[in-house]
XYZ file of C-alpha atoms in Angstrom:
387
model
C 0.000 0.000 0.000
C 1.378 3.785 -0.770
C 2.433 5.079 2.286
C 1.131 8.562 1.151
C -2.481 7.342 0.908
C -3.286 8.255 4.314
C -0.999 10.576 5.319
C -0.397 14.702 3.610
C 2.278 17.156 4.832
C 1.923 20.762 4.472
C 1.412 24.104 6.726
C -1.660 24.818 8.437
C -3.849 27.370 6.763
C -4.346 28.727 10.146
C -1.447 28.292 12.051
C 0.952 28.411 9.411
C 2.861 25.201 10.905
C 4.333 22.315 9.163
C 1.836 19.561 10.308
C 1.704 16.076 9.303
C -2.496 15.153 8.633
C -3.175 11.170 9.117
C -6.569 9.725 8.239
C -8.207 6.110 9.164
C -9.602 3.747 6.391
C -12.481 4.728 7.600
C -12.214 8.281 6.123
C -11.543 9.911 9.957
C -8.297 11.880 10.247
C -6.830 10.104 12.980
C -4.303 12.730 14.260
C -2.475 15.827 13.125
C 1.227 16.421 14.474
C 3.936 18.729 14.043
C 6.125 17.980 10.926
C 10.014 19.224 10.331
C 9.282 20.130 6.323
C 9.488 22.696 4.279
C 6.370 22.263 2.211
C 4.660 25.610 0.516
C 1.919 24.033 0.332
C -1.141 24.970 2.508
C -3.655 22.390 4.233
C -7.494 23.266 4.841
C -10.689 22.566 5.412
C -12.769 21.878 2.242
C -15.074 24.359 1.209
C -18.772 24.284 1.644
C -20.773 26.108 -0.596
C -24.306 26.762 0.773
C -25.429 28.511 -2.648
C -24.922 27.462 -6.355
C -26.440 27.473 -9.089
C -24.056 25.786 -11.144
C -21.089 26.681 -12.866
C -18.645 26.174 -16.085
C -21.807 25.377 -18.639
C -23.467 23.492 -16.240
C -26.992 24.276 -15.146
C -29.295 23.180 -12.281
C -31.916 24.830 -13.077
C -32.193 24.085 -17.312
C -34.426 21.314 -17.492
C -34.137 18.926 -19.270
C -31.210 18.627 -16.750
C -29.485 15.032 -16.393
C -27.680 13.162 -13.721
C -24.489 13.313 -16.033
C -24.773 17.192 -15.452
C -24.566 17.125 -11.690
C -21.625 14.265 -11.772
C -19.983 16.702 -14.441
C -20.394 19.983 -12.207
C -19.687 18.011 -8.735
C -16.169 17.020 -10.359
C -15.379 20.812 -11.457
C -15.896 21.982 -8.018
C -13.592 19.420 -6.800
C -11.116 21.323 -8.712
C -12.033 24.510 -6.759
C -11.413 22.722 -3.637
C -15.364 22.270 -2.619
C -16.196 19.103 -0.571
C -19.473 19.913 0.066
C -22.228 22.251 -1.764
C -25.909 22.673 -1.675
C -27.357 22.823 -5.560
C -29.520 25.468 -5.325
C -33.039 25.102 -7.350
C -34.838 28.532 -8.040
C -37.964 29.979 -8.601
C -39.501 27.955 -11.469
C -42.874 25.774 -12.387
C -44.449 23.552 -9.598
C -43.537 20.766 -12.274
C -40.359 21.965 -13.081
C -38.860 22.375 -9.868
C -40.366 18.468 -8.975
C -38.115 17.554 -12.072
C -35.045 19.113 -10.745
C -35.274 17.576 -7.238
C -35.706 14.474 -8.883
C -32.687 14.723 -11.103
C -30.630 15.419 -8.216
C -31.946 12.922 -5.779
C -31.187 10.480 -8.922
C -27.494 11.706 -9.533
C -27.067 11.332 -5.839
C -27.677 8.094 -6.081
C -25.856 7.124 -9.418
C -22.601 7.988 -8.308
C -21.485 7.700 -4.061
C -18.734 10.038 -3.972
C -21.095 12.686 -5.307
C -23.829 12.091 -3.576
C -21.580 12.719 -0.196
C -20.680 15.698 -2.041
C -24.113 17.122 -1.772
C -24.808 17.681 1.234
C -28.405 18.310 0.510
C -30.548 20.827 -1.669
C -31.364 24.948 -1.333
C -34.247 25.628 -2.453
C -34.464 29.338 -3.074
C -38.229 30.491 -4.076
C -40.938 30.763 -5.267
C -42.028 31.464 -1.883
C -40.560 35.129 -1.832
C -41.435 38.397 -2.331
C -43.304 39.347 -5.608
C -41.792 42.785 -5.553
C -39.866 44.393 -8.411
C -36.395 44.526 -6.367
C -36.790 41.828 -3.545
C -37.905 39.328 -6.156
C -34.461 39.565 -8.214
C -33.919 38.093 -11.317
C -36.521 35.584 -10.600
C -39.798 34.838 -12.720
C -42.898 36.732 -10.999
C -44.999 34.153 -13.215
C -44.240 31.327 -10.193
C -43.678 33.305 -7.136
C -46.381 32.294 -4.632
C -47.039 32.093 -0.830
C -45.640 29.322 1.003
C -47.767 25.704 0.627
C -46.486 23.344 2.919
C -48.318 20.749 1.316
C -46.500 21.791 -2.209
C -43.569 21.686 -0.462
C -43.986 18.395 1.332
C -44.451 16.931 -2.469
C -41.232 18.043 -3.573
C -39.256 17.006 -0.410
C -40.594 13.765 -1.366
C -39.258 13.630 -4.743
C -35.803 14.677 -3.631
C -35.567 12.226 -1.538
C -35.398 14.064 1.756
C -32.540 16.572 0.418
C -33.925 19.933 1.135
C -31.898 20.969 3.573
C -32.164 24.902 3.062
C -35.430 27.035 2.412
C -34.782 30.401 1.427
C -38.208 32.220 1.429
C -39.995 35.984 2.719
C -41.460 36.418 6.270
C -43.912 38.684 4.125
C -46.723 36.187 3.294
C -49.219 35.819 6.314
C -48.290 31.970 6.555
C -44.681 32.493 6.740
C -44.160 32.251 10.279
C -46.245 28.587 10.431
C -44.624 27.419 7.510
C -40.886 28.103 9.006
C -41.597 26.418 11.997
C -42.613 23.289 9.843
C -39.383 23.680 8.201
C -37.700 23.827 11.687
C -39.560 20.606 13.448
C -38.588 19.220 9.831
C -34.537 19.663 10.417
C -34.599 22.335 7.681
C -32.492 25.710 7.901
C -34.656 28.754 6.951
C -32.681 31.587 5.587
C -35.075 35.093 4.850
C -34.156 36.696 1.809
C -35.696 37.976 -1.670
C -37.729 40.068 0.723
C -40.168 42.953 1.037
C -40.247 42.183 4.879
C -40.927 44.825 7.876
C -38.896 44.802 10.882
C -41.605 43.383 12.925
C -41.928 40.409 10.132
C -38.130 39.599 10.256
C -38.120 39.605 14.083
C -41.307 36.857 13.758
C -39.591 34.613 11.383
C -36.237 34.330 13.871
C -38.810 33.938 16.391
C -40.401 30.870 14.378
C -36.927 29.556 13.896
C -35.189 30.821 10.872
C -31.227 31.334 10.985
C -29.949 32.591 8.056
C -29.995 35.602 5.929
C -29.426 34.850 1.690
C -27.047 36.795 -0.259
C -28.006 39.524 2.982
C -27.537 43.090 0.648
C -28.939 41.370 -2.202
C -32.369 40.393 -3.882
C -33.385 44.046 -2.183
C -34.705 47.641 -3.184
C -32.905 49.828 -5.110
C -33.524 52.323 -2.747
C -34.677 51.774 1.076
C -35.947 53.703 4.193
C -33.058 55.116 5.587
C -34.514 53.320 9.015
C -36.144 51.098 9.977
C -35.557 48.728 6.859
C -35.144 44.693 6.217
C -31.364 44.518 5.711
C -30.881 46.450 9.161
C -33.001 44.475 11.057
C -31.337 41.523 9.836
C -28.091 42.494 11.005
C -29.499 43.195 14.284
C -30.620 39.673 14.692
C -27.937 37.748 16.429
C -29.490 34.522 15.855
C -29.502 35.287 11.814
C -26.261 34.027 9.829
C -25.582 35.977 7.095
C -24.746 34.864 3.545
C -22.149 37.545 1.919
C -21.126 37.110 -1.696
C -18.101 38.712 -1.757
C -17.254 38.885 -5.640
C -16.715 42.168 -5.607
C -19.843 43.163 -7.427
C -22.118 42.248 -5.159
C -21.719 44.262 -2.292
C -19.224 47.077 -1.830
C -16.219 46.246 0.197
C -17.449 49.037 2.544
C -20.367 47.129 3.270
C -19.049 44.071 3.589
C -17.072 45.324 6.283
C -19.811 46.872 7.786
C -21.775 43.622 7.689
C -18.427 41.148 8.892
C -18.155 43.776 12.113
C -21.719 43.638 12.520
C -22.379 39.635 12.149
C -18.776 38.926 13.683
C -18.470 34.825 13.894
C -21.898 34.316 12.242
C -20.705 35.797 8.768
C -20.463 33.581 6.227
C -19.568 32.899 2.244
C -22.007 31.983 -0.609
C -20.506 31.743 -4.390
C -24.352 32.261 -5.726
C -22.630 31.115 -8.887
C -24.495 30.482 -11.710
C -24.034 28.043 -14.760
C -22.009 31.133 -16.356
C -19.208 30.883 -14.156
C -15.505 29.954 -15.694
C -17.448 31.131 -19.486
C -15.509 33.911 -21.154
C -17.272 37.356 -21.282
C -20.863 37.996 -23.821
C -24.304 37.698 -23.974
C -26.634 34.924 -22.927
C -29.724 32.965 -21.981
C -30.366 31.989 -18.475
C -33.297 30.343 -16.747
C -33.109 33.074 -14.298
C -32.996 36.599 -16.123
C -33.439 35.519 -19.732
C -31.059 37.027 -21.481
C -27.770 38.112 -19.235
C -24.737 40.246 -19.897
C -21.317 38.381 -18.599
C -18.715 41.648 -18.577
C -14.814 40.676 -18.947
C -14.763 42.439 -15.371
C -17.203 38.968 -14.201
C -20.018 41.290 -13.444
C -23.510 39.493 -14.602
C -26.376 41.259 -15.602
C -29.729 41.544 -17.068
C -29.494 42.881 -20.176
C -32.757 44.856 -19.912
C -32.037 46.200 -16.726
C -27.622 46.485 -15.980
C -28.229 47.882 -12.374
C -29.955 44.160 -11.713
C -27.141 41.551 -11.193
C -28.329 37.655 -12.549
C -26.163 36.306 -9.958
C -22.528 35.602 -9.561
C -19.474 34.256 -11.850
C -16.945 33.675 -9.229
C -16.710 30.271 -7.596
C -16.134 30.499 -3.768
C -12.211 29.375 -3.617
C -12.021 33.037 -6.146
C -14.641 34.981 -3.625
C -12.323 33.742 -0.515
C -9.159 35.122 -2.022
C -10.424 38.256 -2.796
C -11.925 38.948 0.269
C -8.650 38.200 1.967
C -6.694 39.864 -0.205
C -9.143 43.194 0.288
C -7.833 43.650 3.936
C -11.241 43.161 5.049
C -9.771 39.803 6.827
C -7.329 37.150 7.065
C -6.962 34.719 4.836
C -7.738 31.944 7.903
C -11.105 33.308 8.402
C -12.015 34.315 4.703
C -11.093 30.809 4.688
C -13.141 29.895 7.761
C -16.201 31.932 6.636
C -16.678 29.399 3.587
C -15.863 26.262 5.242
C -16.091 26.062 8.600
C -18.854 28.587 9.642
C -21.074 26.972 6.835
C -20.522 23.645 8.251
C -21.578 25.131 11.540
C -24.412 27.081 10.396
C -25.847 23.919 9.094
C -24.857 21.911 12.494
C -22.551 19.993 11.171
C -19.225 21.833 13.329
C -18.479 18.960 15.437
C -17.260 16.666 12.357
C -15.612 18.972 10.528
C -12.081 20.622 10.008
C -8.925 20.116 11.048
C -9.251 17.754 13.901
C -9.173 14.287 15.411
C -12.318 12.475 14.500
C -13.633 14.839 11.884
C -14.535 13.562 8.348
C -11.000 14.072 6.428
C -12.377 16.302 3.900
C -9.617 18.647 2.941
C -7.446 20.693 0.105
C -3.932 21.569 -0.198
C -3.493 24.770 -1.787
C -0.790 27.052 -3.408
C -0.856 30.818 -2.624
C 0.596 32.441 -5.549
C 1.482 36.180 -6.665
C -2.592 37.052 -7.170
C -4.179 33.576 -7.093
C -5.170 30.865 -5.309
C -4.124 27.305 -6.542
C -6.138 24.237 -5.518
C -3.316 21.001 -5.571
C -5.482 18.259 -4.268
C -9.012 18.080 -3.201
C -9.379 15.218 -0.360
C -12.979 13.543 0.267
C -14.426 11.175 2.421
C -10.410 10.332 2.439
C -10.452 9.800 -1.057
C -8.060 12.293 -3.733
C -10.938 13.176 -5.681
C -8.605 15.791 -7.558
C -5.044 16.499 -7.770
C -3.928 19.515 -9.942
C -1.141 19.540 -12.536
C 2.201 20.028 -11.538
């Protein structure tokens, strides 16, 4: 047996030591201890990405979509150091969206290593706001209340995988149907909303813990105060999804918004099928026909001051964030792989420590990039970069 199946060397991304990383057969690192190398190259946590769309041509929300889609896309964020995501199925058709849990649930089951890849499915709408603003780039045509019974149907045909709800505390019903969600083990994150204060502070109160792209899916132009993106950051109990591609949100309020949510600040790529495509004009299930700039900034064509999401995976959004000064790379680092994990209470078996799942990368910091070397899973190289 190689020697170097179970074992990598390399510095801590926090620390900065040389440690040596062990891991059982049964996929559990089994210790970590100080190593006398010289390696460059870093060891971390793999990356969890709560919210994608898809990425590099691949689509989860095109139907028809296939299982040989997800297996393609789970493999290219392998390269981008991502050991566990949540495919993120939008606003669409009561059919349609049934479809797309079911092609998932399927590719879950066609291949092992991806389904313990997904670590279950975001669904993001339709039960948000119908405003011009809130609602996005999302299709008005299917945005409704929220049906538990609707929902209950498509849980069924994923399988169980819901795992996220993003939806508004607007609708009347909200606050019974997120405590559903919450006897149900499902996170519910508010966002795409036209909420008042006193509607955000019910849904926390119902259970919800996250905030969606928080900054995002929003007015052009708000109350000065009281308005839904303050009251959100006044909620302790609320994580907060950032995307942090630079387009998104300025780096002035991102910093606002990491000093306001402290440890419960988190990373989202939001990446849609158009990320790694070169710059021009296209058709997307959500937005129709988009604008990709050769700056990454995506658009509706129709209406540039609406973004149709995000072209930066999250490995890209972490780097840039660290290398902003907002913070260091360790938490930038952190914020999209171990507060995720957290937020979906799953700390205890995860990271960089005895007994957790060994689910890691080595990396390369270079001169204005960050290179993924090997992607770790389940304690199994599912990538390794070229030399």
């Amino acid at each position: 047996m190689d020697s170097r199946e179970f074992v990598r060397m390399g510095r801590h991304y926090g620390t900065g030591e040389q440690i040596r990383l062990e891991w059982d057969s049964g996929s559990r690192i089994e210790r970590i201890l100080p190593h006398d190398g010289e390696e460059e190259t870093w060891i971390a946590p793999g990356l969890i990405d709560l919210q994608i769309n898809g990425g590099y041509g691949h689509d989860f929300n095109s139907l028809p979509l296939t299982t040989d889609t997800i297996i393609q896309a789970t493999r290219r964020l392998w390269e981008k150091g991502v050991t566990l995501y949540y495919p993120t199925v939008i606003t669409n058709g009561d059919e349609e969206i049934e479809q797309l849990l079911r092609v998932i649930d399927a590719a879950c089951l066609e291949d092992e290593a991806v389904g313990s890849t997904i670590g279950g499915i975001h669904l993001e709408g339709p039960f948000i706001s119908p405003e011009e603003g809130p609602r996005g780039a999302h299709d008005s045509r299917y945005i409704k209340e929220p049906d538990w019974a609707l929902f209950t149907r498509w849980q069924a045909a994923s399988g169980n995988r819901i795992r996220i709800v993003t939806l508004s505390p607007e609708w009347p019903n909200a606050a019974s149907f997120i405590r559903s969600c919450v006897e149900s083990g499902i996170v519910v994150s508010i966002g795409h909303t036209a909420a008042t204060p006193a509607q955000i502070r019910e849904a926390v109160e119902a259970g919800a813990t996250m905030s969606t792209h928080l900054g995002n899916g929003a007015h052009l132009t708000l109350p000065r105060h009281p308005n839904y993106i303050w009251e959100q950051l006044a909620q302790d109990q609320l994580w907060a999804g950032i995307i942090a591609d630079g387009n998104h949100l300025p780096d002035s309020v991102i910093k606002v918004m990491l000093r306001a949510k402290s440890s419960r600040a988190l990373l989202v790529s939001d990446a849609v099928y158009l990320s790694g495509m070169p710059p021009g004009e296209y058709e997307t299930h959500i937005g129709g026909h988009v604008v990709l700039t050769p700056e990454g900034r995506l658009h509706l064509a129709r209406k540039p001051g609406l973004l149709a999401g995000s072209a930066m995976m999250l490995a890209d959004a972490v780097w840039r964030l660290a290398q902003s000064g907002l913070c260091t790379f360790p938490d930038a680092w952190d914020m999209a792989s171990m507060r995720p994990a957290e937020a979906m209470g799953q700390a205890e078996p995860y990271g960089l420590k005895r007994g957790a799942q060994a689910d890691f990368v080595l990396l390369e910091k270079r001169k204005g990039c960050l290179r993924i070397v090997e992607t770790v899973k389940g304690g199994r190289s599912v990538y390794q970069g070229d030399c």
